[in-house]
Amino acid sequence: MTAVVGIDLGTTNSVIATLENGQPWVIPDEEGDFLLPSYVGMTDTGQLLVGQAARRQYAAAPERTVKSIKRQMGTDYTATLNDRTYRPQEISAILLRSLKQRAEAVLDEAVTQAVITVPAYFTDAQRQATKEAGEIAGFEVLQILNEPTAAALVFDVNSEETETVLVYDLGGGTFDVSIVEITGDVTEVLASHGNNRLGGDDFDRQLQRHLADRFFQTHNVEVPSDAATQARLLQAAEQAKIALSEHAFTTVREPFLVSQGETALHLETDMAREDFENLIKPLLKDTLGAIDRALEDASMTADDIDRAILVGGSTRIPLVQHLVEDHLPNTPVTSFEPDLCVGLGAALQAGVLSGAEVETVLVDVTPHSLGIAAVMDTPMGPMPGVFSTIIPRNSVIPTSRSEVYFTAMDRQEAVDVEVFQGENPLAQENVPLGSFRIEGLPPKPAGAVQVEVHFDFDLSGILTVTATEKGKGQQNTLVVNDAETGRLSSHDLRQSREAIASLFDLPAGLDDDDDDADAE
Ligand code: AMP
């Protein structure tokens, strides 16, 4: 038997996934990367480059590199690589073939049948071109599946009841929002809206311009407009953007960016998440308008939506999540591997079509909110001991989030970071997980010192809390292991296990790991 696969053939990145024991998983390349950048190129000696290698040469040799071919599917456009022209189907087929090879190498068997996804708004011509691309690559295309439907399947492949799902998909180069109705294995796209020229690439460009301005402010010298320097700046911008999804601050460093006679000029600047958010907010506001238009087209209101799903790498930006949550206040907004989930859904559908047993992906979530005690400004004055949530309950793990806090008093020299889990607005009413202190803060007025508190919750349930003072970088860390805190009531579990084991007169916890025993 040959394996069936699902493929997300994306504008920026592509993904191939397969099914094992009813569960989909994404097939990585030799380096462990799940995403194949959707770039195809040719070296000057005529060697084919696909993915990361082609992406790397793009800045230096754009005339020999093709990107975002998805935008041209179904048109007469041709791309020229060295001395040959290629139709969009052919460039896409090169990407698909590369994914096929990846899958065959990992699975060690022939891979011939595939489900390939396309945006809900794709026309017949665009769908047909995608199917042809699959056939040129050597696949039997089982189905051309809508991307929002694929994403929704990951959450509810076996749903019996009718569910109305809003899929908000913000990738590298495109944005779309779709409303899908799912009943059993029948899905229907009720409405789809978007902007196929909006995505993370635009955020990178905004930040690139902002960094160039800052460079000018520091050195009074313009960043040269040559392709190589601008490519470095753009890459630095993308890295900073990704860092700011996890951290409230980051430092952008591009040494020797510009040389002026004998002197080299460096770019070195601190970026706050808030600065980045202000740059992209106007673009994101437009995406909220698209939500309203899609609802209108489907003759629905936000209250008709059972669940919203965030898809696409750019939905990892916390502001995107917050804006969608605020825009749909009564709708649960979920996200799971936003850049892989369309590929995973396509693999599930491939499984369904080939008659395999499939299961909804098991998503592991945080059972309690995690946060710290903070002072909150109220009309009656500052109120201490308020629980400030950093990782909300039901967040998919692993997850990392951070928030920024300000000192509450003038010349405050230290802050105590007290970590709690629970849902009560008063910190003390929740379960304390530990605390630590950061000392040696600069003596400044209240509110003038910023401390970033970063929570990292990993798959094994270990929470690492790091607090960093923004100016001097004073830092302290606390690691909380859930086995010690009873997050999953491991203490009770252990006692029950011992009690039951004693009934059988067996030594308890033989299969336990030592950590658990040490925690007693
Ligand atoms: P996709 O088209 O879904 O693969 O998304 C690609 C886009 O997601 C690119 O613009 C990436 O820079 C962006 N992206 C990936 N990871 C993150 C992240 N952690 N924070 C912000 N943007 C991200």
mmCIF file of N, CA and C in Angstrom, residues 89-178:
data_model
loop_
_atom_site.group_PDB
_atom_site.id
_atom_site.type_symbol
_atom_site.label_atom_id
_atom_site.label_comp_id
_atom_site.label_asym_id
_atom_site.label_seq_id
_atom_site.Cartn_x
_atom_site.Cartn_y
_atom_site.Cartn_z
ATOM 1 N N GLN A 89 1.893 26.299 -13.618
ATOM 2 C CA GLN A 89 1.694 24.895 -13.205
ATOM 3 C C GLN A 89 3.033 24.172 -13.067
ATOM 4 N N GLU A 90 3.956 24.526 -13.973
ATOM 5 C CA GLU A 90 5.234 23.813 -13.966
ATOM 6 C C GLU A 90 6.084 24.207 -12.753
ATOM 7 N N ILE A 91 6.059 25.509 -12.436
ATOM 8 C CA ILE A 91 6.812 25.948 -11.245
ATOM 9 C C ILE A 91 6.193 25.290 -10.005
ATOM 10 N N SER A 92 4.869 25.302 -9.929
ATOM 11 C CA SER A 92 4.209 24.660 -8.786
ATOM 12 C C SER A 92 4.523 23.168 -8.751
ATOM 13 N N ALA A 93 4.602 22.556 -9.943
ATOM 14 C CA ALA A 93 4.904 21.122 -9.992
ATOM 15 C C ALA A 93 6.304 20.840 -9.436
ATOM 16 N N ILE A 94 7.215 21.778 -9.624
ATOM 17 C CA ILE A 94 8.570 21.580 -9.073
ATOM 18 C C ILE A 94 8.501 21.562 -7.543
ATOM 19 N N LEU A 95 7.707 22.474 -6.989
ATOM 20 C CA LEU A 95 7.538 22.491 -5.524
ATOM 21 C C LEU A 95 6.898 21.185 -5.058
ATOM 22 N N LEU A 96 5.866 20.751 -5.770
ATOM 23 C CA LEU A 96 5.148 19.533 -5.372
ATOM 24 C C LEU A 96 6.054 18.310 -5.475
ATOM 25 N N ARG A 97 6.859 18.296 -6.509
ATOM 26 C CA ARG A 97 7.746 17.160 -6.701
ATOM 27 C C ARG A 97 8.793 17.099 -5.591
ATOM 28 N N SER A 98 9.242 18.263 -5.185
ATOM 29 C CA SER A 98 10.224 18.311 -4.106
ATOM 30 C C SER A 98 9.583 17.794 -2.800
ATOM 31 N N LEU A 99 8.334 18.153 -2.579
ATOM 32 C CA LEU A 99 7.632 17.651 -1.390
ATOM 33 C C LEU A 99 7.418 16.138 -1.486
ATOM 34 N N LYS A 100 7.134 15.672 -2.687
ATOM 35 C CA LYS A 100 6.904 14.235 -2.903
ATOM 36 C C LYS A 100 8.181 13.463 -2.559
ATOM 37 N N GLN A 101 9.296 13.996 -3.035
ATOM 38 C CA GLN A 101 10.579 13.333 -2.755
ATOM 39 C C GLN A 101 10.857 13.298 -1.252
ATOM 40 N N ARG A 102 10.550 14.419 -0.607
ATOM 41 C CA ARG A 102 10.755 14.498 0.842
ATOM 42 C C ARG A 102 9.950 13.398 1.526
ATOM 43 N N ALA A 103 8.681 13.269 1.125
ATOM 44 C CA ALA A 103 7.801 12.279 1.760
ATOM 45 C C ALA A 103 8.299 10.858 1.479
ATOM 46 N N GLU A 104 8.713 10.618 0.243
ATOM 47 C CA GLU A 104 9.148 9.255 -0.104
ATOM 48 C C GLU A 104 10.417 8.874 0.644
ATOM 49 N N ALA A 105 11.298 9.867 0.846
ATOM 50 C CA ALA A 105 12.538 9.580 1.572
ATOM 51 C C ALA A 105 12.229 9.241 3.028
ATOM 52 N N VAL A 106 11.292 9.975 3.636
ATOM 53 C CA VAL A 106 11.005 9.753 5.057
ATOM 54 C C VAL A 106 10.156 8.491 5.245
ATOM 55 N N LEU A 107 9.165 8.293 4.376
ATOM 56 C CA LEU A 107 8.248 7.160 4.560
ATOM 57 C C LEU A 107 8.804 5.880 3.965
ATOM 58 N N ASP A 108 9.805 6.032 3.116
ATOM 59 C CA ASP A 108 10.439 4.892 2.489
ATOM 60 C C ASP A 108 9.446 4.070 1.655
ATOM 61 N N GLU A 109 8.561 4.745 0.992
ATOM 62 C CA GLU A 109 7.648 4.077 0.065
ATOM 63 C C GLU A 109 7.175 5.091 -0.976
ATOM 64 N N ALA A 110 6.583 4.574 -2.044
ATOM 65 C CA ALA A 110 6.107 5.476 -3.093
ATOM 66 C C ALA A 110 4.904 6.269 -2.583
ATOM 67 N N VAL A 111 4.850 7.538 -2.936
ATOM 68 C CA VAL A 111 3.732 8.386 -2.541
ATOM 69 C C VAL A 111 3.091 8.888 -3.822
ATOM 70 N N THR A 112 1.866 8.456 -4.108
ATOM 71 C CA THR A 112 1.283 8.829 -5.400
ATOM 72 C C THR A 112 -0.033 9.582 -5.281
ATOM 73 N N GLN A 113 -0.755 9.409 -4.182
ATOM 74 C CA GLN A 113 -2.077 10.040 -4.098
ATOM 75 C C GLN A 113 -2.045 11.224 -3.137
ATOM 76 N N ALA A 114 -2.630 12.331 -3.597
ATOM 77 C CA ALA A 114 -2.553 13.529 -2.759
ATOM 78 C C ALA A 114 -3.840 14.337 -2.799
ATOM 79 N N VAL A 115 -4.101 15.002 -1.668
ATOM 80 C CA VAL A 115 -5.111 16.056 -1.617
ATOM 81 C C VAL A 115 -4.325 17.366 -1.577
ATOM 82 N N ILE A 116 -4.668 18.308 -2.434
ATOM 83 C CA ILE A 116 -3.949 19.587 -2.470
ATOM 84 C C ILE A 116 -4.935 20.706 -2.156
ATOM 85 N N THR A 117 -4.499 21.649 -1.319
ATOM 86 C CA THR A 117 -5.434 22.712 -0.919
ATOM 87 C C THR A 117 -5.260 23.974 -1.753
ATOM 88 N N VAL A 118 -6.353 24.723 -1.855
ATOM 89 C CA VAL A 118 -6.366 26.033 -2.534
ATOM 90 C C VAL A 118 -7.237 26.989 -1.721
ATOM 91 N N PRO A 119 -7.044 28.299 -1.885
ATOM 92 C CA PRO A 119 -7.907 29.246 -1.176
ATOM 93 C C PRO A 119 -9.357 29.093 -1.629
ATOM 94 N N ALA A 120 -10.277 29.417 -0.723
ATOM 95 C CA ALA A 120 -11.703 29.265 -1.045
ATOM 96 C C ALA A 120 -12.099 30.123 -2.243
ATOM 97 N N TYR A 121 -11.384 31.267 -2.432
ATOM 98 C CA TYR A 121 -11.792 32.170 -3.516
ATOM 99 C C TYR A 121 -11.196 31.771 -4.865
ATOM 100 N N PHE A 122 -10.408 30.719 -4.951
ATOM 101 C CA PHE A 122 -9.807 30.319 -6.231
ATOM 102 C C PHE A 122 -10.903 30.021 -7.259
ATOM 103 N N THR A 123 -10.681 30.490 -8.494
ATOM 104 C CA THR A 123 -11.640 30.232 -9.571
ATOM 105 C C THR A 123 -11.404 28.822 -10.125
ATOM 106 N N ASP A 124 -12.280 28.423 -11.031
ATOM 107 C CA ASP A 124 -12.127 27.114 -11.669
ATOM 108 C C ASP A 124 -10.789 26.984 -12.365
ATOM 109 N N ALA A 125 -10.395 28.070 -13.069
ATOM 110 C CA ALA A 125 -9.134 28.015 -13.810
ATOM 111 C C ALA A 125 -7.953 27.815 -12.856
ATOM 112 N N GLN A 126 -8.025 28.474 -11.708
ATOM 113 C CA GLN A 126 -6.939 28.357 -10.736
ATOM 114 C C GLN A 126 -6.902 26.951 -10.109
ATOM 115 N N ARG A 127 -8.080 26.405 -9.880
ATOM 116 C CA ARG A 127 -8.159 25.035 -9.331
ATOM 117 C C ARG A 127 -7.638 24.026 -10.346
ATOM 118 N N GLN A 128 -8.039 24.242 -11.605
ATOM 119 C CA GLN A 128 -7.621 23.326 -12.659
ATOM 120 C C GLN A 128 -6.094 23.350 -12.805
ATOM 121 N N ALA A 129 -5.538 24.566 -12.744
ATOM 122 C CA ALA A 129 -4.076 24.701 -12.865
ATOM 123 C C ALA A 129 -3.385 23.984 -11.706
ATOM 124 N N THR A 130 -3.983 24.051 -10.526
ATOM 125 C CA THR A 130 -3.386 23.395 -9.356
ATOM 126 C C THR A 130 -3.425 21.880 -9.531
ATOM 127 N N LYS A 131 -4.534 21.394 -10.061
ATOM 128 C CA LYS A 131 -4.659 19.949 -10.294
ATOM 129 C C LYS A 131 -3.606 19.500 -11.311
ATOM 130 N N GLU A 132 -3.463 20.309 -12.359
ATOM 131 C CA GLU A 132 -2.467 19.976 -13.380
ATOM 132 C C GLU A 132 -1.060 19.941 -12.777
ATOM 133 N N ALA A 133 -0.781 20.918 -11.912
ATOM 134 C CA ALA A 133 0.538 20.963 -11.260
ATOM 135 C C ALA A 133 0.781 19.640 -10.528
ATOM 136 N N GLY A 134 -0.264 19.166 -9.829
ATOM 137 C CA GLY A 134 -0.142 17.898 -9.108
ATOM 138 C C GLY A 134 0.152 16.753 -10.055
ATOM 139 N N GLU A 135 -0.537 16.751 -11.189
ATOM 140 C CA GLU A 135 -0.341 15.652 -12.145
ATOM 141 C C GLU A 135 1.049 15.711 -12.783
ATOM 142 N N ILE A 136 1.492 16.928 -13.086
ATOM 143 C CA ILE A 136 2.849 17.057 -13.658
ATOM 144 C C ILE A 136 3.886 16.527 -12.655
ATOM 145 N N ALA A 137 3.596 16.751 -11.363
ATOM 146 C CA ALA A 137 4.544 16.298 -10.341
ATOM 147 C C ALA A 137 4.471 14.787 -10.118
ATOM 148 N N GLY A 138 3.514 14.124 -10.751
ATOM 149 C CA GLY A 138 3.430 12.669 -10.622
ATOM 150 C C GLY A 138 2.432 12.183 -9.591
ATOM 151 N N PHE A 139 1.517 13.056 -9.197
ATOM 152 C CA PHE A 139 0.488 12.649 -8.233
ATOM 153 C C PHE A 139 -0.815 12.295 -8.932
ATOM 154 N N GLU A 140 -1.562 11.407 -8.318
ATOM 155 C CA GLU A 140 -2.987 11.311 -8.640
ATOM 156 C C GLU A 140 -3.658 12.251 -7.631
ATOM 157 N N VAL A 141 -4.306 13.301 -8.124
ATOM 158 C CA VAL A 141 -4.878 14.285 -7.204
ATOM 159 C C VAL A 141 -6.268 13.814 -6.781
ATOM 160 N N LEU A 142 -6.387 13.397 -5.523
ATOM 161 C CA LEU A 142 -7.655 12.856 -5.030
ATOM 162 C C LEU A 142 -8.704 13.953 -4.916
ATOM 163 N N GLN A 143 -8.259 15.134 -4.524
ATOM 164 C CA GLN A 143 -9.202 16.243 -4.374
ATOM 165 C C GLN A 143 -8.446 17.565 -4.290
ATOM 166 N N ILE A 144 -9.082 18.614 -4.822
ATOM 167 C CA ILE A 144 -8.604 19.976 -4.573
ATOM 168 C C ILE A 144 -9.503 20.483 -3.457
ATOM 169 N N LEU A 145 -8.903 20.731 -2.309
ATOM 170 C CA LEU A 145 -9.690 21.022 -1.094
ATOM 171 C C LEU A 145 -9.518 22.492 -0.708
ATOM 172 N N ASN A 146 -10.592 23.107 -0.238
ATOM 173 C CA ASN A 146 -10.483 24.497 0.216
ATOM 174 C C ASN A 146 -9.662 24.583 1.501
ATOM 175 N N GLU A 147 -8.776 25.575 1.545
ATOM 176 C CA GLU A 147 -7.908 25.712 2.726
ATOM 177 C C GLU A 147 -8.684 25.874 4.040
ATOM 178 N N PRO A 148 -9.701 26.752 4.102
ATOM 179 C CA PRO A 148 -10.397 26.889 5.383
ATOM 180 C C PRO A 148 -11.078 25.592 5.811
ATOM 181 N N THR A 149 -11.539 24.821 4.828
ATOM 182 C CA THR A 149 -12.166 23.545 5.176
ATOM 183 C C THR A 149 -11.115 22.612 5.778
ATOM 184 N N ALA A 150 -9.935 22.604 5.170
ATOM 185 C CA ALA A 150 -8.859 21.753 5.684
ATOM 186 C C ALA A 150 -8.539 22.135 7.127
ATOM 187 N N ALA A 151 -8.425 23.451 7.372
ATOM 188 C CA ALA A 151 -8.087 23.897 8.732
ATOM 189 C C ALA A 151 -9.167 23.465 9.713
ATOM 190 N N ALA A 152 -10.422 23.597 9.303
ATOM 191 C CA ALA A 152 -11.527 23.254 10.210
ATOM 192 C C ALA A 152 -11.539 21.758 10.520
ATOM 193 N N LEU A 153 -11.120 20.939 9.555
ATOM 194 C CA LEU A 153 -11.119 19.487 9.770
ATOM 195 C C LEU A 153 -10.191 19.088 10.914
ATOM 196 N N VAL A 154 -9.113 19.838 11.079
ATOM 197 C CA VAL A 154 -8.156 19.513 12.137
ATOM 198 C C VAL A 154 -8.828 19.567 13.496
ATOM 199 N N PHE A 155 -9.794 20.483 13.613
ATOM 200 C CA PHE A 155 -10.449 20.636 14.907
ATOM 201 C C PHE A 155 -11.648 19.718 15.064
ATOM 202 N N ASP A 156 -12.213 19.280 13.954
ATOM 203 C CA ASP A 156 -13.488 18.585 14.067
ATOM 204 C C ASP A 156 -13.743 17.621 12.936
ATOM 205 N N VAL A 157 -12.860 16.666 12.724
ATOM 206 C CA VAL A 157 -13.037 15.856 11.524
ATOM 207 C C VAL A 157 -14.267 14.955 11.588
ATOM 208 N N ASN A 158 -14.647 14.566 12.805
ATOM 209 C CA ASN A 158 -15.759 13.622 12.899
ATOM 210 C C ASN A 158 -17.037 14.255 13.447
ATOM 211 N N SER A 159 -17.119 15.572 13.332
ATOM 212 C CA SER A 159 -18.261 16.233 13.955
ATOM 213 C C SER A 159 -19.583 15.774 13.342
ATOM 214 N N GLU A 160 -20.528 15.434 14.209
ATOM 215 C CA GLU A 160 -21.845 14.988 13.730
ATOM 216 C C GLU A 160 -22.769 16.182 13.565
ATOM 217 N N GLU A 161 -22.590 17.171 14.473
ATOM 218 C CA GLU A 161 -23.485 18.319 14.448
ATOM 219 C C GLU A 161 -22.983 19.355 13.452
ATOM 220 N N THR A 162 -23.899 20.199 13.024
ATOM 221 C CA THR A 162 -23.488 21.271 12.115
ATOM 222 C C THR A 162 -22.788 22.356 12.919
ATOM 223 N N GLU A 163 -21.606 22.702 12.481
ATOM 224 C CA GLU A 163 -20.833 23.758 13.151
ATOM 225 C C GLU A 163 -20.528 24.848 12.159
ATOM 226 N N THR A 164 -20.639 26.079 12.589
ATOM 227 C CA THR A 164 -20.269 27.186 11.709
ATOM 228 C C THR A 164 -18.940 27.752 12.210
ATOM 229 N N VAL A 165 -17.953 27.707 11.345
ATOM 230 C CA VAL A 165 -16.593 28.054 11.747
ATOM 231 C C VAL A 165 -16.111 29.230 10.912
ATOM 232 N N LEU A 166 -15.492 30.192 11.578
ATOM 233 C CA LEU A 166 -14.872 31.303 10.853
ATOM 234 C C LEU A 166 -13.366 31.046 10.830
ATOM 235 N N VAL A 167 -12.793 31.004 9.654
ATOM 236 C CA VAL A 167 -11.354 30.758 9.539
ATOM 237 C C VAL A 167 -10.672 32.056 9.111
ATOM 238 N N TYR A 168 -9.784 32.559 9.965
ATOM 239 C CA TYR A 168 -9.055 33.804 9.710
ATOM 240 C C TYR A 168 -7.634 33.396 9.336
ATOM 241 N N ASP A 169 -7.281 33.600 8.089
ATOM 242 C CA ASP A 169 -5.994 33.079 7.595
ATOM 243 C C ASP A 169 -5.098 34.231 7.150
ATOM 244 N N LEU A 170 -4.057 34.487 7.913
ATOM 245 C CA LEU A 170 -3.114 35.565 7.588
ATOM 246 C C LEU A 170 -1.725 34.952 7.451
ATOM 247 N N GLY A 171 -1.279 34.835 6.201
ATOM 248 C CA GLY A 171 0.011 34.179 5.950
ATOM 249 C C GLY A 171 1.090 35.193 5.637
ATOM 250 N N GLY A 172 1.997 34.818 4.732
ATOM 251 C CA GLY A 172 3.100 35.705 4.376
ATOM 252 C C GLY A 172 2.674 36.747 3.352
ATOM 253 N N GLY A 173 1.847 36.337 2.385
ATOM 254 C CA GLY A 173 1.510 37.261 1.310
ATOM 255 C C GLY A 173 0.028 37.421 1.070
ATOM 256 N N THR A 174 -0.779 36.668 1.768
ATOM 257 C CA THR A 174 -2.223 36.740 1.511
ATOM 258 C C THR A 174 -3.008 36.702 2.818
ATOM 259 N N PHE A 175 -4.186 37.282 2.743
ATOM 260 C CA PHE A 175 -5.094 37.232 3.890
ATOM 261 C C PHE A 175 -6.467 36.825 3.393
ATOM 262 N N ASP A 176 -7.105 35.882 4.054
ATOM 263 C CA ASP A 176 -8.517 35.688 3.763
ATOM 264 C C ASP A 176 -9.272 35.169 4.965
ATOM 265 N N VAL A 177 -10.547 35.494 4.961
ATOM 266 C CA VAL A 177 -11.401 35.030 6.047
ATOM 267 C C VAL A 177 -12.564 34.304 5.388
ATOM 268 N N SER A 178 -12.861 33.116 5.896
ATOM 269 C CA SER A 178 -13.928 32.319 5.298
ATOM 270 C C SER A 178 -14.871 31.846 6.386
#
